[in-house]
PDB file of C-alpha atoms in Angstrom:
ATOM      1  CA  UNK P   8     -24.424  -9.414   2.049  1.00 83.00           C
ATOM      2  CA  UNK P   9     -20.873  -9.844   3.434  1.00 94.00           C
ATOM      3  CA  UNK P  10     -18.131  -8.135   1.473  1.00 96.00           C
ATOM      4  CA  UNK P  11     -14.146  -8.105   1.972  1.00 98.00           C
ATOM      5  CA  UNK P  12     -11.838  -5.780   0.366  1.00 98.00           C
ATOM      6  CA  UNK P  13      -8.589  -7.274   0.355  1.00 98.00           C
ATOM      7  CA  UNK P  14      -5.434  -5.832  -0.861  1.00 97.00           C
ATOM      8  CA  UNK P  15      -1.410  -4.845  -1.163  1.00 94.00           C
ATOM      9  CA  UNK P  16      -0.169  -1.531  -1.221  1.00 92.00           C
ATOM     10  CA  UNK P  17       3.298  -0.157  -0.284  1.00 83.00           C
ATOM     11  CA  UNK P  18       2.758   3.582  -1.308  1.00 83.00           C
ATOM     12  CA  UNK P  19      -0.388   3.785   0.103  1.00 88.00           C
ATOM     13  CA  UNK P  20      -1.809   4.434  -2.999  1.00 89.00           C
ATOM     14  CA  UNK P  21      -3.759   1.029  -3.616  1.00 93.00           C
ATOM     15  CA  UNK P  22      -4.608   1.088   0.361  1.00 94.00           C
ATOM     16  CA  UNK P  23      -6.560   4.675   0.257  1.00 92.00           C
ATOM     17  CA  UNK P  24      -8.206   3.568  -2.788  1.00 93.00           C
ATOM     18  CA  UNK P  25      -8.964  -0.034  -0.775  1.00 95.00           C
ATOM     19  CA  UNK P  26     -10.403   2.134   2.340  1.00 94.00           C
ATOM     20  CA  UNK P  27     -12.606   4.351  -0.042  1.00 91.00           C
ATOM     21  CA  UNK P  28     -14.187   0.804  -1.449  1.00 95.00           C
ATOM     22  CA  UNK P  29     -14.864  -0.369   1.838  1.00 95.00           C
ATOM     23  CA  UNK P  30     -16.287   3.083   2.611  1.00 94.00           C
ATOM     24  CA  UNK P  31     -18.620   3.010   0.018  1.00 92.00           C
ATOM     25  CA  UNK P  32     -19.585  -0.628   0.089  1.00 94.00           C
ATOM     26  CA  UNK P  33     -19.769  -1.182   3.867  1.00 94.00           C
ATOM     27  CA  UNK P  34     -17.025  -4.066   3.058  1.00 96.00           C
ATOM     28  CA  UNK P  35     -14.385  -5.117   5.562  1.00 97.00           C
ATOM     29  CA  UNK P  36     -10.715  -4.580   4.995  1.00 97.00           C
ATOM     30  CA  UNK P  37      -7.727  -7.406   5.161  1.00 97.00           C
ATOM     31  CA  UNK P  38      -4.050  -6.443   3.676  1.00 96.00           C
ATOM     32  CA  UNK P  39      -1.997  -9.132   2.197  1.00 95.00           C
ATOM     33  CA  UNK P  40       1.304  -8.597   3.693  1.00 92.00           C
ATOM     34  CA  UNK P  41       4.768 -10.431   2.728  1.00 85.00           C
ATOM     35  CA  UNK P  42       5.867 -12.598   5.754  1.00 79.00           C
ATOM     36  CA  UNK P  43       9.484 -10.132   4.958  1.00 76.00           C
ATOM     37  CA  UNK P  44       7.885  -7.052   3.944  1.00 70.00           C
ATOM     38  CA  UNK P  45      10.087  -5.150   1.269  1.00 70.00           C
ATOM     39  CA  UNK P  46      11.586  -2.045   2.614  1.00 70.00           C
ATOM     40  CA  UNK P  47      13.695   1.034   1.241  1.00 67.00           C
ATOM     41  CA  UNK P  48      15.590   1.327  -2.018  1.00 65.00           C
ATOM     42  CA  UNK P  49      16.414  -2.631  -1.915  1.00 63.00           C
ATOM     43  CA  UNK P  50      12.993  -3.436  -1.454  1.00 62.00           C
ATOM     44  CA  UNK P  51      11.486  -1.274  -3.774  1.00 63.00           C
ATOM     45  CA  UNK P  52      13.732  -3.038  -6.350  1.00 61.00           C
ATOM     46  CA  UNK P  53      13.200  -6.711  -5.203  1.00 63.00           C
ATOM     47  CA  UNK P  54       9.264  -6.535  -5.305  1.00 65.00           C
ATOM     48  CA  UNK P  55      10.071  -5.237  -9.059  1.00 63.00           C
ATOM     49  CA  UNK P  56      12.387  -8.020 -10.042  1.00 61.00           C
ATOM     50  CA  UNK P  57       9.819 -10.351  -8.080  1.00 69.00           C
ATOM     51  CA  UNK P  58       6.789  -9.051 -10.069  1.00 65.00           C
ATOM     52  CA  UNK P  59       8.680  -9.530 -13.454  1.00 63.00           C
ATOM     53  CA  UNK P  60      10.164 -12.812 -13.126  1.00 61.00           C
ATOM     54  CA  UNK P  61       6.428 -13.760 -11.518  1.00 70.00           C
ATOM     55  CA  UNK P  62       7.631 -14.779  -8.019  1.00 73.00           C
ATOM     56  CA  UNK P  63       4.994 -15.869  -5.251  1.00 78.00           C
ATOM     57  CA  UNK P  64       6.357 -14.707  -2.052  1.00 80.00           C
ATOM     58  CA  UNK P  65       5.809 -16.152   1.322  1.00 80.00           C
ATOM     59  CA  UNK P  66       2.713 -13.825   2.506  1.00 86.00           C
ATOM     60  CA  UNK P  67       0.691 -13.700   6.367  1.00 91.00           C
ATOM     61  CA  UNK P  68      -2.570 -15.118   6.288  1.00 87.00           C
ATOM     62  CA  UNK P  69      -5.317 -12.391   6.243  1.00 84.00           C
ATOM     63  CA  UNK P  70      -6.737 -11.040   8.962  1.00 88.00           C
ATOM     64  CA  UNK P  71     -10.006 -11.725   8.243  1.00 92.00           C
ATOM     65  CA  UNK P  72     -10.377 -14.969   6.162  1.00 91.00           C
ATOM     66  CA  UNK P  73     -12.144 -14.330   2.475  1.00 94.00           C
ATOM     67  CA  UNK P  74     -14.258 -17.948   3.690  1.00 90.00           C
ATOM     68  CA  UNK P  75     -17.941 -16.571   4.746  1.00 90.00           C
ATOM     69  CA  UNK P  76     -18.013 -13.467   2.616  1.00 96.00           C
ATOM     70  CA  UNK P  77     -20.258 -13.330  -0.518  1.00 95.00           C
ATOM     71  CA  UNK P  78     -18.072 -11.120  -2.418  1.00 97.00           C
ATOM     72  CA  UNK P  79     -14.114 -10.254  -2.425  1.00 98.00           C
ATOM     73  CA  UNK P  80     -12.659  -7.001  -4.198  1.00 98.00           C
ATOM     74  CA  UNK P  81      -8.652  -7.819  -4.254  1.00 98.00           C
ATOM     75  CA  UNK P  82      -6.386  -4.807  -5.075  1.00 97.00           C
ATOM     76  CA  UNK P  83      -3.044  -4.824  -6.230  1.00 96.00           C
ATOM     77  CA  UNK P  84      -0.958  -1.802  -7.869  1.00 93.00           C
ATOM     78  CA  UNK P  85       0.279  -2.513 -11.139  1.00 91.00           C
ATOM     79  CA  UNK P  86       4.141  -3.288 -11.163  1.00 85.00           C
ATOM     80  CA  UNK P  87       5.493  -2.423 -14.902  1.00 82.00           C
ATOM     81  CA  UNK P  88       2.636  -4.392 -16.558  1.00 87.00           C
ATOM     82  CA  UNK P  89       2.429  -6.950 -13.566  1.00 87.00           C
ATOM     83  CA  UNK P  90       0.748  -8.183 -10.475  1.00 92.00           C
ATOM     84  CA  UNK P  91       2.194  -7.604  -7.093  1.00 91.00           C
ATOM     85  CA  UNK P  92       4.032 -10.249  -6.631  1.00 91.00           C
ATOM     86  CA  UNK P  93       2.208 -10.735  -2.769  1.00 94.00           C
ATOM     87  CA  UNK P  94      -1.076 -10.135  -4.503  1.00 96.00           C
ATOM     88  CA  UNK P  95       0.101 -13.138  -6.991  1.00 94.00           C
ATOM     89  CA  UNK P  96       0.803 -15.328  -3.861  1.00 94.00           C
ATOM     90  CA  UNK P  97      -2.625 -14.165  -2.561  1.00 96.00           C
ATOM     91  CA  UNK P  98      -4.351 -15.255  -5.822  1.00 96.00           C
ATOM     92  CA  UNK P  99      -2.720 -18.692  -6.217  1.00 93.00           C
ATOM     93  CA  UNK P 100      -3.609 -19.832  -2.383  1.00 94.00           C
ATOM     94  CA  UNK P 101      -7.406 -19.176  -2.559  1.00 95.00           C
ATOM     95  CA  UNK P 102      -7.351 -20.539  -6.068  1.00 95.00           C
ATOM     96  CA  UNK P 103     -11.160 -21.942  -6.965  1.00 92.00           C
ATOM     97  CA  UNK P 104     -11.861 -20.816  -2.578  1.00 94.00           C
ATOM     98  CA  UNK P 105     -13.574 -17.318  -3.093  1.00 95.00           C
ATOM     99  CA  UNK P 106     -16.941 -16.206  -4.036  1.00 93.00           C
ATOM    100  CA  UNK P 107     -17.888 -13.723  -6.375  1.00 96.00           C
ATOM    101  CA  UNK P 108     -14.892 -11.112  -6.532  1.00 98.00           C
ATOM    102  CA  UNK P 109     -14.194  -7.970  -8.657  1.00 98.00           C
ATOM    103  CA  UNK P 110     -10.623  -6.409  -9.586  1.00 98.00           C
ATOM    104  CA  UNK P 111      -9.374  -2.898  -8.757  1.00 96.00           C
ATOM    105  CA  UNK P 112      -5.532  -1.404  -9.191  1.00 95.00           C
ATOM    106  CA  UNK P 113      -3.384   1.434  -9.307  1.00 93.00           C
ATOM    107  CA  UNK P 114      -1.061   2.149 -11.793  1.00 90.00           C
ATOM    108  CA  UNK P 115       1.398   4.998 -12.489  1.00 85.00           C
ATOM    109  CA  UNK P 116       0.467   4.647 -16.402  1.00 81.00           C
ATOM    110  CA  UNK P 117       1.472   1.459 -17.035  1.00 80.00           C
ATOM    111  CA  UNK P 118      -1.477  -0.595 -18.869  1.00 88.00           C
ATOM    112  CA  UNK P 119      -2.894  -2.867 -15.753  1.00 91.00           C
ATOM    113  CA  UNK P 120      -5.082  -5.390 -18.560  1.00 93.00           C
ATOM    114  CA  UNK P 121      -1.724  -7.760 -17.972  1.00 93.00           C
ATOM    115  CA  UNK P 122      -1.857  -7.582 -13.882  1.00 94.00           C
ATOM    116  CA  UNK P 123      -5.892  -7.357 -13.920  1.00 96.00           C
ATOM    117  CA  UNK P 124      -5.540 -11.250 -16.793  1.00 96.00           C
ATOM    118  CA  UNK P 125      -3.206 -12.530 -14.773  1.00 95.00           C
ATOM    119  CA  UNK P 126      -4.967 -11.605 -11.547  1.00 96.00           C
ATOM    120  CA  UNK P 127      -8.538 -13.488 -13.867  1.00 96.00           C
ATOM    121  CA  UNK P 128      -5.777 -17.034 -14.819  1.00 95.00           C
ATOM    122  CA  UNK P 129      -4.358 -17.312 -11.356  1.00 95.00           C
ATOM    123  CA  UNK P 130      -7.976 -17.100  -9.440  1.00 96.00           C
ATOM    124  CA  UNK P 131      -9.574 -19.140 -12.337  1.00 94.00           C
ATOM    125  CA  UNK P 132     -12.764 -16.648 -12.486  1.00 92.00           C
ATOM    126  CA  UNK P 133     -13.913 -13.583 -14.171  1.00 95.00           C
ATOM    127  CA  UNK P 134     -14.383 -10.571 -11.753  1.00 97.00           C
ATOM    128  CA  UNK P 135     -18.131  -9.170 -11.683  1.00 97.00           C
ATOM    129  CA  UNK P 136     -15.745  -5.258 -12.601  1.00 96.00           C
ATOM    130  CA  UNK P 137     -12.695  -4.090 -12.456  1.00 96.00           C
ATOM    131  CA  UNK P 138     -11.630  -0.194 -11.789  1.00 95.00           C
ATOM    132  CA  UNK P 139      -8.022   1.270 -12.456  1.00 93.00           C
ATOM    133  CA  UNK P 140      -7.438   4.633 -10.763  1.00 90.00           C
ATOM    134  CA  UNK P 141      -4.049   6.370 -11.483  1.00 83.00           C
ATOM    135  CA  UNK P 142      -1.756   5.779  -8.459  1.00 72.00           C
ATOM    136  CA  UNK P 143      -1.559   9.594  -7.777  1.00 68.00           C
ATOM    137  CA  UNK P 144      -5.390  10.396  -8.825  1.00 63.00           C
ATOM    138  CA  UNK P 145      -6.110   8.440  -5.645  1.00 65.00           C
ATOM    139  CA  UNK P 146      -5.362  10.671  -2.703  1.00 59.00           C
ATOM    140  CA  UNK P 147      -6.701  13.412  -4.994  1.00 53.00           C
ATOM    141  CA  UNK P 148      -9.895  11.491  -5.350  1.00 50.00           C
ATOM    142  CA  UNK P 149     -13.102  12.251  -5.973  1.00 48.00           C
ATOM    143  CA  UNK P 150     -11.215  14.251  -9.449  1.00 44.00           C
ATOM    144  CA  UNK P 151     -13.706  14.224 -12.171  1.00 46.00           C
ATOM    145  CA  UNK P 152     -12.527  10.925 -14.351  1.00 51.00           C
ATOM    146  CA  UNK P 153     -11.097   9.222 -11.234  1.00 56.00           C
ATOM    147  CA  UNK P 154     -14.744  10.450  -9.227  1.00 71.00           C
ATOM    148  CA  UNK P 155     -17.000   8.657 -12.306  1.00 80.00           C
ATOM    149  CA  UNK P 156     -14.974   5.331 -12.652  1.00 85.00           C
ATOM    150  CA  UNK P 157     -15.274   4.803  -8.872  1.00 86.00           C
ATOM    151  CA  UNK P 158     -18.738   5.410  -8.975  1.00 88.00           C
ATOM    152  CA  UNK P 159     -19.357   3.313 -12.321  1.00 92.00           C
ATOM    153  CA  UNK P 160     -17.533   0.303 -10.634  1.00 95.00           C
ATOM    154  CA  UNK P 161     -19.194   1.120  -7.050  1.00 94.00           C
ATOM    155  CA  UNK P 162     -22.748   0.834  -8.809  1.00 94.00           C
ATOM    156  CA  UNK P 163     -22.042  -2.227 -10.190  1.00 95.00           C
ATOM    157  CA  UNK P 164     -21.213  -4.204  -7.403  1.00 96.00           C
ATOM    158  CA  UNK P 165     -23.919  -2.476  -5.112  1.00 94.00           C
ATOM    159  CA  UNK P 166     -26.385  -3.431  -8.339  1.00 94.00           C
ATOM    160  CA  UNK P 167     -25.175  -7.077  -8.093  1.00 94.00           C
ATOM    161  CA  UNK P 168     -25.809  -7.406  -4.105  1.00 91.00           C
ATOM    162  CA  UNK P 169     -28.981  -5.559  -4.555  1.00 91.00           C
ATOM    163  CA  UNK P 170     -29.972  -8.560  -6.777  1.00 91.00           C
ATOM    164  CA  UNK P 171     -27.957 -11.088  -4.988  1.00 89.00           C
ATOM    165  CA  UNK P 172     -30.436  -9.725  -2.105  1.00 86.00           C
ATOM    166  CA  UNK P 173     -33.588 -10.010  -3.881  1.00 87.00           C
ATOM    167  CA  UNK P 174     -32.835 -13.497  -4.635  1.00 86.00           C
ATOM    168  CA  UNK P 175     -32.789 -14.441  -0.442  1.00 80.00           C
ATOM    169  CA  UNK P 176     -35.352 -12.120  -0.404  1.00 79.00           C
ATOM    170  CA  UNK P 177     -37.464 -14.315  -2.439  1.00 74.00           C
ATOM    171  CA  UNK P 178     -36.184 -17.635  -1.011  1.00 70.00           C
ATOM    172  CA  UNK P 179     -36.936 -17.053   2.030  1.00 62.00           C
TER     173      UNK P 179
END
């Protein structure tokens, strides 16, 4: 069972929570990165006004290509209600191209159910679970809430390939 974990982060926060996934899935890692990555004070404010006017900016391709993996966990911190706006680019190129995926964010309190829809519309799929870990619970992590939603989402995507691997199992 091949797994990616791909994501944008430009605190950090939504990249240490990406690394523990991996960690704990034995998934591989792939950032989605602008093609001009958003820097300082200026950027900072650009990737907001670009998140709420819903603009797709010109990203990299990944690293490792989602194509050939059975599931993909895409991560995105949540931008006053919305998607990253590199995340959103992300979402509308592999449109109806990626296997089974699941959702996970960061937030600084803002409610992520708009990013995590919008993230559902744009990919045209329901995830298999989402998780939402407060931006600065992560490098804090495992904290008691933040420790039993990570495991709670963890289980059910290692339940899912434990199934998924049952099924070859009996296939073959």
């Amino acid at each position: 069972m091949k797994v990616l974990v791909v994501y944008h982060s430009r605190t950090g926060h939504t990249q240490r929570l990406a690394q523990q996934l991996a960690q704990a899935l034995g998934a591989e890692l792939a950032t989605i990165e602008e093609q001009r990555p958003a820097q300082g004070a200026l950027g900072w404010l650009r990737t907001r006004l670009q998140a709420a006017l819903g603009h797709e900016p010109p990203i990299r391709p990944p690293r490792r290509s989602p194509e050939g993996y059975d599931l993909v966990l895409v991560g995105t911190p949540v931008l006053g209600w919305r998607l990253a706006p590199p995340v959103r680019s992300f979402a509308r190129a592999w449109r109806g191209r990626l296997p089974e995926v699941a959702f996970f964010a960061t937030s600084n309190g803002a409610d992520a159910r708009p990013a995590l829809d919008e993230l559902r519309r744009l990919l045209g799929r329901p995830p298999l679970a989402e998780l939402v870990i407060e931006a600065e619970a992560v490098g804090a992590l495992p904290l008691a809430r933040g420790r039993s939603q990570l495991r709670q989402f963890v289980g059910r995507l290692q339940a899912w390939q434990q199934r998924q691997d049952a099924v070859r199992g009996e296939a073959a």
